mmCIF file of N, CA and C in Angstrom:
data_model
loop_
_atom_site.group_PDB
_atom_site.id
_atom_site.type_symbol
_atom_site.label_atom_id
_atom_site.label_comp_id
_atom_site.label_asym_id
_atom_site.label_seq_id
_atom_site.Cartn_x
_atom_site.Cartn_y
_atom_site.Cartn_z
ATOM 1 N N UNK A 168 21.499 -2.662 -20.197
ATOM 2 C CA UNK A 168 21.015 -3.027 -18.897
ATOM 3 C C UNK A 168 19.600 -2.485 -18.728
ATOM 4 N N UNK A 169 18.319 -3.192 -18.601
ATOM 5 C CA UNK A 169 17.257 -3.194 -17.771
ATOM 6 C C UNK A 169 17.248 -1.734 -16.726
ATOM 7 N N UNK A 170 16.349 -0.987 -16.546
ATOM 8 C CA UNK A 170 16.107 -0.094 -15.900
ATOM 9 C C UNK A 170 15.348 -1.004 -14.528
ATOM 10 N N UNK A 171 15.735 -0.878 -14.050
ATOM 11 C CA UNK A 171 14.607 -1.452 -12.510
ATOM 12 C C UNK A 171 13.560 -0.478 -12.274
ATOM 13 N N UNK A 172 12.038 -1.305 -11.940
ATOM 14 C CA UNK A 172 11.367 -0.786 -11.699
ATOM 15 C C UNK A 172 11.055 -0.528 -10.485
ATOM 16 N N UNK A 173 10.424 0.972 -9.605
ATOM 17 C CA UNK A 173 10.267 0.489 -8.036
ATOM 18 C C UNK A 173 9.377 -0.528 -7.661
ATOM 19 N N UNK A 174 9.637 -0.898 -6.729
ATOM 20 C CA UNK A 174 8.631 -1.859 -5.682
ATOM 21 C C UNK A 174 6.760 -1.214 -5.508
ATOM 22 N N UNK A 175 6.350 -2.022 -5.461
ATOM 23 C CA UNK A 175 5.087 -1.614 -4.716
ATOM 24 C C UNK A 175 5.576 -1.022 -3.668
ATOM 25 N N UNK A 176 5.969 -1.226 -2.555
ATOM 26 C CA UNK A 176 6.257 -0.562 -1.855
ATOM 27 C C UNK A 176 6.609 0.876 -1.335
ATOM 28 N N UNK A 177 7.703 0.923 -2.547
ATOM 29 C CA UNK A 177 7.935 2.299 -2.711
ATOM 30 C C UNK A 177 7.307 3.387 -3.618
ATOM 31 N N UNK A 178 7.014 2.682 -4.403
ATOM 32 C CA UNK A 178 5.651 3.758 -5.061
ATOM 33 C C UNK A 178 4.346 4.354 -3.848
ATOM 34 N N UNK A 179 3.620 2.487 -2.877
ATOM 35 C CA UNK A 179 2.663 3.101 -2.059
ATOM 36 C C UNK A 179 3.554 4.814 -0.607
ATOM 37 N N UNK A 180 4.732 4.373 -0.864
ATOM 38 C CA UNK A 180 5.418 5.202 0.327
ATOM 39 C C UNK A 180 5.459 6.602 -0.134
ATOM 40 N N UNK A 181 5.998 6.517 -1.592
ATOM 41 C CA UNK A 181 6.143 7.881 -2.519
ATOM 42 C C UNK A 181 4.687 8.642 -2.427
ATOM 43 N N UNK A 182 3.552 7.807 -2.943
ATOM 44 C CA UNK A 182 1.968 8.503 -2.793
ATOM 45 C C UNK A 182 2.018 8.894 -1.555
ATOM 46 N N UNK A 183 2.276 8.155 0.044
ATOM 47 C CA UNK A 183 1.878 8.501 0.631
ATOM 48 C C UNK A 183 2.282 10.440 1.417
ATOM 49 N N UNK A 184 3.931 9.949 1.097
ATOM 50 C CA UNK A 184 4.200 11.184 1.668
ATOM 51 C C UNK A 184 4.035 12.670 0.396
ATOM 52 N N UNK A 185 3.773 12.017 -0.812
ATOM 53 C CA UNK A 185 2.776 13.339 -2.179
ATOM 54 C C UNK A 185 1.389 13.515 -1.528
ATOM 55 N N UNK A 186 0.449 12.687 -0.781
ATOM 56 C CA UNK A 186 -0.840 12.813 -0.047
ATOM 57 C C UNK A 186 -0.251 13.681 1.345
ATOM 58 N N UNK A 187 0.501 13.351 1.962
ATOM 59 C CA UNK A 187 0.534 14.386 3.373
ATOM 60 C C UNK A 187 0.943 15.300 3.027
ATOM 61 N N UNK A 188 2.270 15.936 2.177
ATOM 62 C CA UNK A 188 2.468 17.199 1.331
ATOM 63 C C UNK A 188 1.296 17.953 1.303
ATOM 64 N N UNK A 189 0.580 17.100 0.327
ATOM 65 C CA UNK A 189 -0.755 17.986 -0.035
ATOM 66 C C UNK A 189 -1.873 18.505 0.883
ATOM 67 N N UNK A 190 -1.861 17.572 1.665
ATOM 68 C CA UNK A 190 -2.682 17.654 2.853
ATOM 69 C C UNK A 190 -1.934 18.917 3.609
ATOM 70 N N UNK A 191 -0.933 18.719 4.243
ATOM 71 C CA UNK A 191 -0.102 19.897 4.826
ATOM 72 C C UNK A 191 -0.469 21.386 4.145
ATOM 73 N N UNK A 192 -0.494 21.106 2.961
ATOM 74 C CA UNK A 192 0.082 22.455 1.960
ATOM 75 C C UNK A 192 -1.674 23.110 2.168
ATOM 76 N N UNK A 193 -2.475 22.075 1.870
ATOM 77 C CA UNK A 193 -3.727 22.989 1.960
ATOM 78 C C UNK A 193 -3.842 22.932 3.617
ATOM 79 N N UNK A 194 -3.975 22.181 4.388
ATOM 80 C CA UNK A 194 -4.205 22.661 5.852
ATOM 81 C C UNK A 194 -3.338 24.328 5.563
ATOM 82 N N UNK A 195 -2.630 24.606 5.680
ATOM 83 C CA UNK A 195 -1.906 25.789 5.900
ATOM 84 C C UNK A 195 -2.435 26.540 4.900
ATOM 85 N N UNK A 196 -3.130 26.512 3.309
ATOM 86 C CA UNK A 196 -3.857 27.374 3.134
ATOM 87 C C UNK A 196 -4.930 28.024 4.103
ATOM 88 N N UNK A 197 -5.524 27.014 4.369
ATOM 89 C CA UNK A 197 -6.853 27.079 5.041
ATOM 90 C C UNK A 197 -6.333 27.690 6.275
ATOM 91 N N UNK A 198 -5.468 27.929 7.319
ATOM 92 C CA UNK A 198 -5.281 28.447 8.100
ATOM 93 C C UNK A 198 -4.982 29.919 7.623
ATOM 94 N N UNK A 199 -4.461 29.863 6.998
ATOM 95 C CA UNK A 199 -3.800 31.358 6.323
ATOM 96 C C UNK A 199 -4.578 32.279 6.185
ATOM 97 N N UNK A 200 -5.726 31.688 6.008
ATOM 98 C CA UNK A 200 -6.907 32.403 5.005
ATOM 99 C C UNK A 200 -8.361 32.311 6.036
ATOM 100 N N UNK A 201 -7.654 31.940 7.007
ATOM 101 C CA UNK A 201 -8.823 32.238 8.564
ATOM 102 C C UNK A 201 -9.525 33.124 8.597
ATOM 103 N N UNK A 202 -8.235 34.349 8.601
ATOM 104 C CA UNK A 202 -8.588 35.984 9.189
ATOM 105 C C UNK A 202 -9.297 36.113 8.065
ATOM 106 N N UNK A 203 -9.226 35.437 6.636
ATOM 107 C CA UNK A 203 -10.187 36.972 6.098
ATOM 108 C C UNK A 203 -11.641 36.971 6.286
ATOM 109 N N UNK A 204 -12.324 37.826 6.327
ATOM 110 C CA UNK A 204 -13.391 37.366 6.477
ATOM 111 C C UNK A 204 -14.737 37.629 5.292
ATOM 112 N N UNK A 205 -14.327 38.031 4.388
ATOM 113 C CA UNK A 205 -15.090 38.133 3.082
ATOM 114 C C UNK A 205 -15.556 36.569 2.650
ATOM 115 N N UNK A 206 -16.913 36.644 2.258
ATOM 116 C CA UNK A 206 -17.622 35.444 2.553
ATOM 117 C C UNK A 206 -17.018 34.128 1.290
ATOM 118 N N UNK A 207 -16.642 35.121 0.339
ATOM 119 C CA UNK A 207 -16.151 34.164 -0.852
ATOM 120 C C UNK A 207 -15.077 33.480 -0.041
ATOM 121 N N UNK A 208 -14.229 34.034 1.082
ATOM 122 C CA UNK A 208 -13.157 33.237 1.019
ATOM 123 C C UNK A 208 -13.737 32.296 2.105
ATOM 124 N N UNK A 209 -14.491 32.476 3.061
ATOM 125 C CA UNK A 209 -15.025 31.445 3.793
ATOM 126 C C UNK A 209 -15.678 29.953 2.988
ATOM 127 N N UNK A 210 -16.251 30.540 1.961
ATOM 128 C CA UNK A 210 -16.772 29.617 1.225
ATOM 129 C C UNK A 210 -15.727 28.626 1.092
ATOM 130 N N UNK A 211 -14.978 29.368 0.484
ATOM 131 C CA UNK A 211 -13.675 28.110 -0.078
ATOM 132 C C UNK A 211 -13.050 27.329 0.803
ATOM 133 N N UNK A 212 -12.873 28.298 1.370
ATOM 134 C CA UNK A 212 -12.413 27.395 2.769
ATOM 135 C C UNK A 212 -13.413 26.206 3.662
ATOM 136 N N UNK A 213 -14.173 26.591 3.688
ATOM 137 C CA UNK A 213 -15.219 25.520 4.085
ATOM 138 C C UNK A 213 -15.109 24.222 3.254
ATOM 139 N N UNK A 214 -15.317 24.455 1.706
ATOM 140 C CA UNK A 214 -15.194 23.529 1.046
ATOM 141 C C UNK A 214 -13.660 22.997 0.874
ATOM 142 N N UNK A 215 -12.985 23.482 0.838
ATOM 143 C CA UNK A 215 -11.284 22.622 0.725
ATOM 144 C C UNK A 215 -11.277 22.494 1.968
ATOM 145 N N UNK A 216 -11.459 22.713 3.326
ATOM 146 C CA UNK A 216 -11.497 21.452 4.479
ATOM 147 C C UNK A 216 -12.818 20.166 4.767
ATOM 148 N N UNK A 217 -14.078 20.482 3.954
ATOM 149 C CA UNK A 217 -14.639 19.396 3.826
ATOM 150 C C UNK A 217 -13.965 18.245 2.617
ATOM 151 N N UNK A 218 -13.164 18.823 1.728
ATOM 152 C CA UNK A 218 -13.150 18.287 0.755
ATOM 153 C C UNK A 218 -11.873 17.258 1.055
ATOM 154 N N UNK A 219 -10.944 17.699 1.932
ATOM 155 C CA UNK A 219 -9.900 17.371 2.583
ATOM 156 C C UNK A 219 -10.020 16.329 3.612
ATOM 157 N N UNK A 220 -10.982 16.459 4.451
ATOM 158 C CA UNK A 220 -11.795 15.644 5.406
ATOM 159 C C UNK A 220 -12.333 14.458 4.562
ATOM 160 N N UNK A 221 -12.867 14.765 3.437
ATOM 161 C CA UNK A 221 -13.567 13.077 2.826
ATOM 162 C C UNK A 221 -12.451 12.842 1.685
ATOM 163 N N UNK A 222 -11.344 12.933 1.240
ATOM 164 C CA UNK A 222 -10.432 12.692 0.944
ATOM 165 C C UNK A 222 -9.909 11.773 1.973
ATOM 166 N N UNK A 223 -9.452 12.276 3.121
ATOM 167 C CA UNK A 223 -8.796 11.173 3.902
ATOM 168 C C UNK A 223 -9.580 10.342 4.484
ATOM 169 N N UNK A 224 -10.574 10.093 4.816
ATOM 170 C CA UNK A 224 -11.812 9.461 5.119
ATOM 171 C C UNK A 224 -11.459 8.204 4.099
ATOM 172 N N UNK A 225 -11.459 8.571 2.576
ATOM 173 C CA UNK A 225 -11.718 7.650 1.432
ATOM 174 C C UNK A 225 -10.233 6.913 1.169
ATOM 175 N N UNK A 226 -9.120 7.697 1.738
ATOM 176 C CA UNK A 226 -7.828 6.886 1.655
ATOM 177 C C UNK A 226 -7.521 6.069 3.105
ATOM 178 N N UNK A 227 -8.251 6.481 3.993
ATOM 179 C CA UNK A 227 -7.873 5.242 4.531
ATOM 180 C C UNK A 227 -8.679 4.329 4.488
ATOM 181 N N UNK A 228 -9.911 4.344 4.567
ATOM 182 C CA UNK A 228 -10.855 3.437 4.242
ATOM 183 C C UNK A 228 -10.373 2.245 2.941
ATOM 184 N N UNK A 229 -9.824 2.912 2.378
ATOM 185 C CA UNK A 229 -8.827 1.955 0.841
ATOM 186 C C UNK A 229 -7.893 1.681 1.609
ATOM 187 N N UNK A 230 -7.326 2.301 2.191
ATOM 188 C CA UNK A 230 -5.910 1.470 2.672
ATOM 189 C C UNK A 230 -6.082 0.345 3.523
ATOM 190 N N UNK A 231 -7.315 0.134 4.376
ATOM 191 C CA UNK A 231 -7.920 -0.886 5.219
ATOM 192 C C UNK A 231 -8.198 -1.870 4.328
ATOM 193 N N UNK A 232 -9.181 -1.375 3.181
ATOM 194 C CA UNK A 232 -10.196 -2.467 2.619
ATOM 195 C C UNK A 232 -8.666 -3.017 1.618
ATOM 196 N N UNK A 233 -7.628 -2.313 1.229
ATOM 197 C CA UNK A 233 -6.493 -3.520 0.236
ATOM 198 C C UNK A 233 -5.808 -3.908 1.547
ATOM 199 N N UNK A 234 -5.401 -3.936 2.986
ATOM 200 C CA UNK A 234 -4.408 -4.570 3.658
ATOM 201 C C UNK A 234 -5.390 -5.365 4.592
ATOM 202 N N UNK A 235 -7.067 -5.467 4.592
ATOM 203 C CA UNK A 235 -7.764 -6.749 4.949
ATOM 204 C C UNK A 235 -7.193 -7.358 3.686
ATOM 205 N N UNK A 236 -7.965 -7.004 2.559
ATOM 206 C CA UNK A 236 -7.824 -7.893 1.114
ATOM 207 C C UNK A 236 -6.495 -8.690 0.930
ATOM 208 N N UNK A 237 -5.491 -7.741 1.275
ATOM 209 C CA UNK A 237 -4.361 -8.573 1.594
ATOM 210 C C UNK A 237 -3.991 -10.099 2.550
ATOM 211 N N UNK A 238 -4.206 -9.554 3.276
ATOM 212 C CA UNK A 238 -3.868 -10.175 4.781
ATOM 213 C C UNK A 238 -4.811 -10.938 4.301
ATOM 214 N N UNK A 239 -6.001 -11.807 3.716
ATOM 215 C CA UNK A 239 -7.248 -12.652 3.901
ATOM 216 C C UNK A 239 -6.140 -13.569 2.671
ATOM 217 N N UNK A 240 -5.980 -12.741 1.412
ATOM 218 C CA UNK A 240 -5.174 -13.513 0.481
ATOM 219 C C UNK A 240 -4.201 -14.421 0.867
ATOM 220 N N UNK A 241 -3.259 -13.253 1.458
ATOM 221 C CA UNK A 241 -1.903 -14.190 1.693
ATOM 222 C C UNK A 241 -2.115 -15.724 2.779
ATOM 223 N N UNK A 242 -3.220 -15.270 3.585
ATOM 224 C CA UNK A 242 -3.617 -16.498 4.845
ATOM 225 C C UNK A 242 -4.354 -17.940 3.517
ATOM 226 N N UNK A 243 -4.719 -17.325 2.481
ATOM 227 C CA UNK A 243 -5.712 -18.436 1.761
ATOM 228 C C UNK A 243 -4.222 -19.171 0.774
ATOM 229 N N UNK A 244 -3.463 -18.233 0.748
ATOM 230 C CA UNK A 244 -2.403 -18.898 -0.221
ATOM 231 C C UNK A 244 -1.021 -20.054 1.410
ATOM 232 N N UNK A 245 -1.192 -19.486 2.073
ATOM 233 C CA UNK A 245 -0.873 -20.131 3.190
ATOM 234 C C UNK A 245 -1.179 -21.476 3.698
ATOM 235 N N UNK A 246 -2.791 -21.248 3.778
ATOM 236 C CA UNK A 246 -3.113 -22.304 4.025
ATOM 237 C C UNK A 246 -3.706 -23.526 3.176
ATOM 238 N N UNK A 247 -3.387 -23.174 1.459
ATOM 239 C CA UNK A 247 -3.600 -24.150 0.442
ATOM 240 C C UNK A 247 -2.238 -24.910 0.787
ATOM 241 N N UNK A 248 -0.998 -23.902 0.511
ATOM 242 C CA UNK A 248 0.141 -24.374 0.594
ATOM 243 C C UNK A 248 0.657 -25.749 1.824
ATOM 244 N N UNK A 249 0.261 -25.646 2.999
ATOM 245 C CA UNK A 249 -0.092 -26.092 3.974
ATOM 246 C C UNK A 249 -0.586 -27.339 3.851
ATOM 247 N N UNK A 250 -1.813 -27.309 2.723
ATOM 248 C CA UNK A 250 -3.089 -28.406 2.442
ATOM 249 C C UNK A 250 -2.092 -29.592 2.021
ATOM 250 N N UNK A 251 -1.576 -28.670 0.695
ATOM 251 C CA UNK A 251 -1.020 -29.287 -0.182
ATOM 252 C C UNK A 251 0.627 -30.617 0.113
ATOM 253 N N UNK A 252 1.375 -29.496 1.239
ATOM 254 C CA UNK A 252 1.954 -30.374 1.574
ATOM 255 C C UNK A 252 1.845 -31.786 2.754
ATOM 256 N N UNK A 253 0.303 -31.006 3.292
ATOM 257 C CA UNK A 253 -0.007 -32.940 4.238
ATOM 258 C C UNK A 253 -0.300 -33.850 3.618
ATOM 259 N N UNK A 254 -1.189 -33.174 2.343
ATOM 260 C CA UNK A 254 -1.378 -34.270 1.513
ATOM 261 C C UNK A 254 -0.719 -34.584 0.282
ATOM 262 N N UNK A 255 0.451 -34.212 0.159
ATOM 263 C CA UNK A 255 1.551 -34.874 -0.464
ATOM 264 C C UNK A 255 3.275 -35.040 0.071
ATOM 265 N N UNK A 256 3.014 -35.330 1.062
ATOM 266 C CA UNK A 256 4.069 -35.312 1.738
ATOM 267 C C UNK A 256 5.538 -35.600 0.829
ATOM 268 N N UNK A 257 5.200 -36.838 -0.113
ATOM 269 C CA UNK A 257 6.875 -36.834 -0.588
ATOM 270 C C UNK A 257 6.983 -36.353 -1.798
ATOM 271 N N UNK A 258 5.803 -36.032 -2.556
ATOM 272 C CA UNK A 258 6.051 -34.681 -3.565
ATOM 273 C C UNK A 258 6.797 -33.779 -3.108
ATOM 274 N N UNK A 259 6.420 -33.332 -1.902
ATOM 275 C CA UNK A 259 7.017 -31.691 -1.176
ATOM 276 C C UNK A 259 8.687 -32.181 -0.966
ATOM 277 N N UNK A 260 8.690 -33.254 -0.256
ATOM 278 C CA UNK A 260 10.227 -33.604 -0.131
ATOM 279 C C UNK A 260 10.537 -33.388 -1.095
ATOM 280 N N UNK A 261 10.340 -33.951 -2.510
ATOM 281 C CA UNK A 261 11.336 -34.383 -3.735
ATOM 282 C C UNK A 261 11.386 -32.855 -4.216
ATOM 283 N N UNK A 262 10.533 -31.471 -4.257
ATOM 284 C CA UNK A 262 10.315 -30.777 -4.741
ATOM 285 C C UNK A 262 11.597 -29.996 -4.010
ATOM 286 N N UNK A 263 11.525 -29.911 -2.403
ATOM 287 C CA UNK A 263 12.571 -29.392 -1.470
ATOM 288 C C UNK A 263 14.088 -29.965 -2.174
ATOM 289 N N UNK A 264 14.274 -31.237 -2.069
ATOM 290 C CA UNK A 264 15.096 -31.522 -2.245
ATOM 291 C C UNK A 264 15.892 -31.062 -3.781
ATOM 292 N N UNK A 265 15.081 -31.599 -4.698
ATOM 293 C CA UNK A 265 15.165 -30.994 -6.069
ATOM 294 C C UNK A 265 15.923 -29.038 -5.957
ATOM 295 N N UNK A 266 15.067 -28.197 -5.338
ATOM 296 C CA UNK A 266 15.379 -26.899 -5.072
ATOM 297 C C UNK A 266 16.878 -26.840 -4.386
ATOM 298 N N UNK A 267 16.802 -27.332 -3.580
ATOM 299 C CA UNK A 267 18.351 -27.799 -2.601
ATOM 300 C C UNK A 267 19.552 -27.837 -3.388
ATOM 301 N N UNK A 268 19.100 -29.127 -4.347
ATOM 302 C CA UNK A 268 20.554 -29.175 -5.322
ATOM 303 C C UNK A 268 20.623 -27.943 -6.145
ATOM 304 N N UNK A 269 19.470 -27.713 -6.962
ATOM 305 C CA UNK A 269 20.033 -26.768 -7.961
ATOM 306 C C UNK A 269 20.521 -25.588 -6.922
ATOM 307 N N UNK A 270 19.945 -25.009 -5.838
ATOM 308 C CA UNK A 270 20.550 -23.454 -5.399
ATOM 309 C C UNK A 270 22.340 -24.380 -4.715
ATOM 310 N N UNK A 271 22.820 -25.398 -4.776
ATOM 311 C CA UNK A 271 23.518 -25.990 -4.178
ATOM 312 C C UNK A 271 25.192 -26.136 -5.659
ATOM 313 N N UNK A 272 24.193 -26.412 -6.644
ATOM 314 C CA UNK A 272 25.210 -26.479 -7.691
ATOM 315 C C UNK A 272 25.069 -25.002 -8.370
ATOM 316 N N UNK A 273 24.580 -23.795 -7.803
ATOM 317 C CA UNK A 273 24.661 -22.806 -8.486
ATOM 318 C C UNK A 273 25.399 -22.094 -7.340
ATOM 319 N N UNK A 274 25.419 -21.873 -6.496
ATOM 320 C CA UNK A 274 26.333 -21.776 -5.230
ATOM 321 C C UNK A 274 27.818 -22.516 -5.368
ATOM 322 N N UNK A 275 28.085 -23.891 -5.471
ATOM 323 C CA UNK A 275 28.999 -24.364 -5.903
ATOM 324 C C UNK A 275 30.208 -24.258 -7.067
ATOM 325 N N UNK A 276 29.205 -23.331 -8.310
ATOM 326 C CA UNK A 276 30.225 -22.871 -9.101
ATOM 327 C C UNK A 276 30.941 -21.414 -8.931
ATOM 328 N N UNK A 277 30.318 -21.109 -8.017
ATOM 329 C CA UNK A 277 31.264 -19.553 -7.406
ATOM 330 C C UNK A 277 32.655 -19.993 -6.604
#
C-alpha cells in the first residue's frame, strides 16, 4: 500500500503553527532577557526582535502575494472554462453526459 502524502494544506498549516512556535519561543527570549542590562545582551536582543519583525513582514507579504496569485489563477481557469462551454455548448453536454454514465455504471456495480 502507497503511503499518502499530506495535502498542501496541511503542510502550509504544519509551517504555520512551526513559524508561531518560533516566533513565541523567541518573543519570550527577548522578554526574559529585558532586565539584563549588559550591552552585549541588548545588542542581541535588538537584533532577534528586528530580525523577527522582518521575518513576519516577509511571510505575510508571501502569503498575500501566493493567495492574490491564487485567487487571479483560479478566476482565469474559471472563466476559460465558462468561455469554453458557451462556445461549445453540445461538446459540454456530450462530455457531462459521457461523465454521468461512467460515475453511473461504476456506482451501479456496488
Amino acid at each position: 500500500m502507497a503511503k499518502r502524502q499530506p495535502t498542501y494544506s496541511t503542510q502550509a498549516d504544519q509551517l504555520k503553527d512551526d513559524l508561531r512556535h518560533l516566533s513565541e519561543t523567541v518573543e519570550e527570549l527577548v522578554n526574559a532577557t529585558a532586565k539584563d542590562a549588559s550591552g552585549e545582551m541588548n545588542d542581541l536582543r535588538t537584533r532577534a526582535e528586528r530580525r523577527l519583525k522582518d521575518t513576519r513582514a516577509r511571510l505575510e507579504a508571501r502569503g498575500e502575494r501566493i493567495y492574490d496569485e491564487t485567487r487571479d489563477s483560479l478566476t482565469h481557469q474559471a472563466d476559460a472554462c465558462d468561455r469554453y462551454v458557451h462556445e461549445n455548448p453540445w461538446t459540454s453536454i456530450g462530455i457531462g453526459a459521457a461523465v454521468g454514465m461512467v460515475v453511473g455504471m461504476l456506482l451501479g456495480r456496488r
